[in-house]
């Protein structure tokens, strides 16, 4: 398979897990991005709020290192603005083709133990963070969408991919007996609504907007539904992104390429 072909990508939440796996997967594509911006949270507060930028391919035989200079906080407008300036310096008028809002947090909870503090913290990271990041990078995404020779809608042209979860599906309401996780479910349901709003507003500018469940969940949600390894998830997500088109705008998918209910 040819794989995902995209000129520039900004990926948030590269501290580890899925984010680091997606970073590695993007670099190992047959035609990796010319500009790959890897952003992570500095949870120790020891590094300045800037971004790590990786160009070209990383040797497949070696592990991809964690970015050493992170974008500090996707909920911090000043940090996001600094990231926009850094990306602009590298891509120029070509714009940004693909924004993957992957940064996320979780607090285990039940209806009996949920707190306003947890709800606020998780919602701020999982929903407000992607909103503010998408707003800030809109001019660069529009420039990519308007580039000469670009037609149709695709992740190669201009797209926002919000990494969501089946736990945010109101219709499915999966795995309630195994894990309630109220704040996480609510934040991902809100993120899915944000995806729909972005699609309605930005679709006219040629920017594709989708939610994707990466399937990295435990305990299993049913036969064939998980848990999956990071490698399986990354392989499936990147294959999905290579196939999305205008008919996918404002929709919700899983890592296997299956449409999910809101």
XYZ file of C-alpha atoms in Angstrom:
262
model
C 0.000 0.000 0.000
C 1.247 3.432 -0.926
C 0.536 4.949 2.473
C -0.296 8.452 3.603
C 1.290 11.198 1.485
C 1.262 14.583 3.193
C 3.668 17.510 3.057
C 3.401 18.811 6.622
C 1.958 17.438 9.848
C 1.585 18.798 13.378
C 0.985 16.048 15.947
C 0.244 16.886 19.578
C 0.637 14.569 22.558
C 3.899 12.922 21.491
C 5.060 12.200 25.053
C 4.522 8.478 24.598
C 1.927 5.848 23.803
C -0.184 6.513 20.728
C 1.385 9.923 20.039
C 4.896 8.559 19.908
C 3.636 5.604 17.880
C 1.990 7.906 15.333
C 5.189 9.933 15.117
C 7.173 6.805 14.328
C 4.535 5.601 11.874
C 4.544 8.900 9.984
C 8.313 8.858 9.677
C 8.203 5.290 8.356
C 5.680 6.006 5.610
C 6.933 5.314 2.051
C 6.815 9.090 1.497
C 7.173 10.656 4.980
C 6.138 14.278 5.605
C 8.641 16.891 4.575
C 7.809 18.780 7.771
C 6.804 16.848 10.860
C 6.135 18.905 13.970
C 6.082 16.786 17.111
C 4.606 18.465 20.170
C 4.489 17.104 23.701
C 3.675 18.249 27.201
C 6.528 19.085 29.571
C 5.011 17.633 32.718
C 8.166 18.323 34.752
C 8.251 22.016 33.934
C 11.951 21.849 33.079
C 11.842 22.775 29.399
C 10.875 26.029 27.657
C 7.577 26.222 25.742
C 8.802 25.561 22.241
C 8.441 22.774 19.683
C 10.525 19.902 18.496
C 10.704 19.698 14.695
C 11.755 16.557 12.885
C 12.604 16.569 9.172
C 12.951 13.642 6.797
C 13.047 10.011 7.815
C 14.288 8.329 10.950
C 16.240 5.097 10.425
C 13.672 2.258 10.775
C 16.179 0.187 12.732
C 16.363 2.782 15.490
C 13.633 3.910 17.900
C 12.188 7.377 17.431
C 13.340 9.556 20.320
C 10.938 11.639 22.315
C 10.966 15.306 21.245
C 13.391 17.063 23.531
C 11.864 20.530 23.297
C 8.090 20.374 23.671
C 5.090 22.567 23.041
C 4.294 23.116 26.693
C 0.509 23.131 26.975
C -2.212 22.809 24.318
C -4.547 24.678 26.666
C -2.157 27.657 26.918
C -2.946 30.240 24.182
C 0.514 31.801 24.378
C 2.194 28.428 23.934
C -0.029 27.634 20.957
C 0.715 31.033 19.362
C 4.429 30.380 19.746
C 3.937 27.028 18.024
C 2.115 28.682 15.130
C 5.012 31.093 14.636
C 7.501 28.215 14.665
C 5.530 26.211 12.120
C 5.122 29.312 9.929
C 8.888 29.777 9.887
C 9.350 26.277 8.512
C 6.470 25.865 6.041
C 6.219 29.433 4.764
C 3.239 30.100 2.496
C 2.718 26.380 1.824
C 0.680 26.139 5.016
C 0.007 23.144 7.240
C -1.606 20.107 5.643
C -2.554 17.986 8.631
C -3.241 18.803 12.279
C -3.670 15.762 14.538
C -5.082 16.749 17.936
C -3.890 13.785 19.983
C -3.003 15.376 23.351
C -5.340 13.962 25.978
C -5.666 13.148 29.656
C -7.802 10.819 31.764
C -8.985 10.592 35.364
C -10.645 7.341 36.423
C -14.001 8.027 38.023
C -17.578 6.909 38.593
C -20.778 8.911 38.951
C -20.345 8.594 42.705
C -16.733 9.821 42.780
C -16.638 12.347 39.919
C -15.622 15.880 40.888
C -15.844 19.318 39.346
C -12.045 19.534 39.514
C -11.597 16.378 37.441
C -14.272 17.425 34.951
C -12.639 20.815 34.465
C -9.121 19.427 34.103
C -10.038 16.718 31.599
C -12.419 18.872 29.578
C -9.840 21.648 29.374
C -7.202 19.327 27.926
C -9.370 17.009 25.812
C -11.834 19.508 24.344
C -10.690 23.100 24.820
C -7.131 22.205 23.831
C -8.137 20.873 20.385
C -10.481 23.851 19.906
C -7.794 26.431 20.627
C -5.171 24.588 18.594
C -7.511 24.274 15.605
C -8.451 27.952 15.802
C -4.828 29.045 15.962
C -3.690 26.900 13.021
C -6.682 27.715 10.805
C -4.810 30.314 8.697
C -2.041 27.795 7.940
C -4.579 25.078 7.145
C -6.403 27.441 4.796
C -3.170 28.263 3.018
C -2.527 24.571 2.480
C -6.081 24.064 1.206
C -5.647 26.955 -1.244
C -2.299 25.763 -2.584
C -2.038 25.406 -6.344
C -3.116 22.037 -7.684
C -5.084 21.020 -4.592
C -8.545 19.596 -5.275
C -11.104 17.658 -3.314
C -10.803 17.068 0.419
C -8.143 14.853 1.942
C -5.518 14.648 4.661
C -2.942 15.374 1.977
C -4.560 18.736 1.249
C -5.778 20.144 4.571
C -7.323 18.316 7.524
C -7.961 18.324 11.261
C -8.037 14.901 12.896
C -9.300 14.793 16.475
C -8.246 11.648 18.329
C -11.410 10.688 20.194
C -12.762 7.481 21.742
C -15.718 5.121 21.394
C -16.291 5.942 25.070
C -17.446 9.365 23.851
C -20.183 7.876 21.676
C -23.567 8.681 23.215
C -25.346 6.102 21.083
C -22.896 3.265 21.708
C -22.270 3.961 25.428
C -19.682 1.179 25.368
C -18.280 -0.670 28.372
C -20.348 1.066 31.033
C -20.095 -1.940 33.325
C -16.298 -2.029 33.093
C -15.426 1.657 33.315
C -17.593 4.701 33.860
C -14.879 7.364 33.531
C -17.441 10.159 33.497
C -15.106 13.103 32.859
C -13.306 11.289 30.040
C -16.527 10.169 28.345
C -18.015 13.655 28.530
C -14.851 15.308 27.208
C -14.695 12.972 24.213
C -18.414 13.392 23.485
C -17.814 17.149 23.489
C -14.774 16.667 21.251
C -16.949 14.766 18.774
C -19.407 17.672 18.694
C -16.471 20.017 18.158
C -15.406 17.901 15.181
C -18.879 18.284 13.677
C -18.795 22.048 14.242
C -15.331 22.340 12.680
C -16.506 20.334 9.681
C -19.525 22.588 9.162
C -17.483 25.771 9.451
C -14.174 24.835 7.836
C -15.431 22.418 5.186
C -16.241 25.298 2.862
C -12.557 26.209 2.908
C -11.554 22.708 1.807
C -10.472 21.547 5.260
C -11.482 17.987 6.145
C -12.424 17.414 9.820
C -12.942 13.980 11.423
C -12.893 12.199 14.776
C -10.944 8.951 15.098
C -11.052 6.309 17.823
C -7.560 4.735 17.906
C -8.827 1.634 19.676
C -6.129 1.634 22.384
C -8.597 0.703 25.060
C -8.683 -1.728 27.951
C -10.528 -3.748 29.109
C -11.840 -5.233 25.852
C -15.108 -3.728 24.647
C -16.267 -6.901 22.925
C -15.163 -9.412 20.280
C -12.632 -7.779 17.978
C -13.044 -4.391 19.672
C -9.858 -4.281 21.754
C -7.539 -4.059 23.383
C -5.191 -3.353 20.490
C -1.479 -2.681 20.466
C -0.119 0.754 19.656
C 1.453 -0.693 16.500
C -1.880 -2.113 15.303
C -3.653 1.132 16.079
C -1.093 3.319 14.309
C -1.096 1.114 11.238
C -4.880 1.258 11.047
C -5.190 4.984 11.744
C -2.639 5.960 9.084
C -4.290 3.664 6.567
C -7.639 5.302 7.375
C -6.255 8.828 7.015
C -4.906 7.972 3.560
C -8.412 6.998 2.441
C -10.540 9.859 3.812
C -12.273 12.180 1.328
C -15.014 14.827 1.129
C -17.692 12.278 2.026
C -15.845 11.693 5.323
C -16.071 15.300 6.475
C -17.663 15.576 9.905
C -17.703 11.843 10.605
C -16.433 9.472 13.315
C -14.211 6.451 12.542
C -12.307 3.751 14.350
C -8.781 2.496 13.694
C -10.145 -0.369 11.568
C -11.764 2.028 9.101
C -15.285 1.438 10.394
C -17.789 4.269 10.804
C -18.864 4.879 14.417
C -22.130 6.312 15.784
C -22.055 9.670 17.493
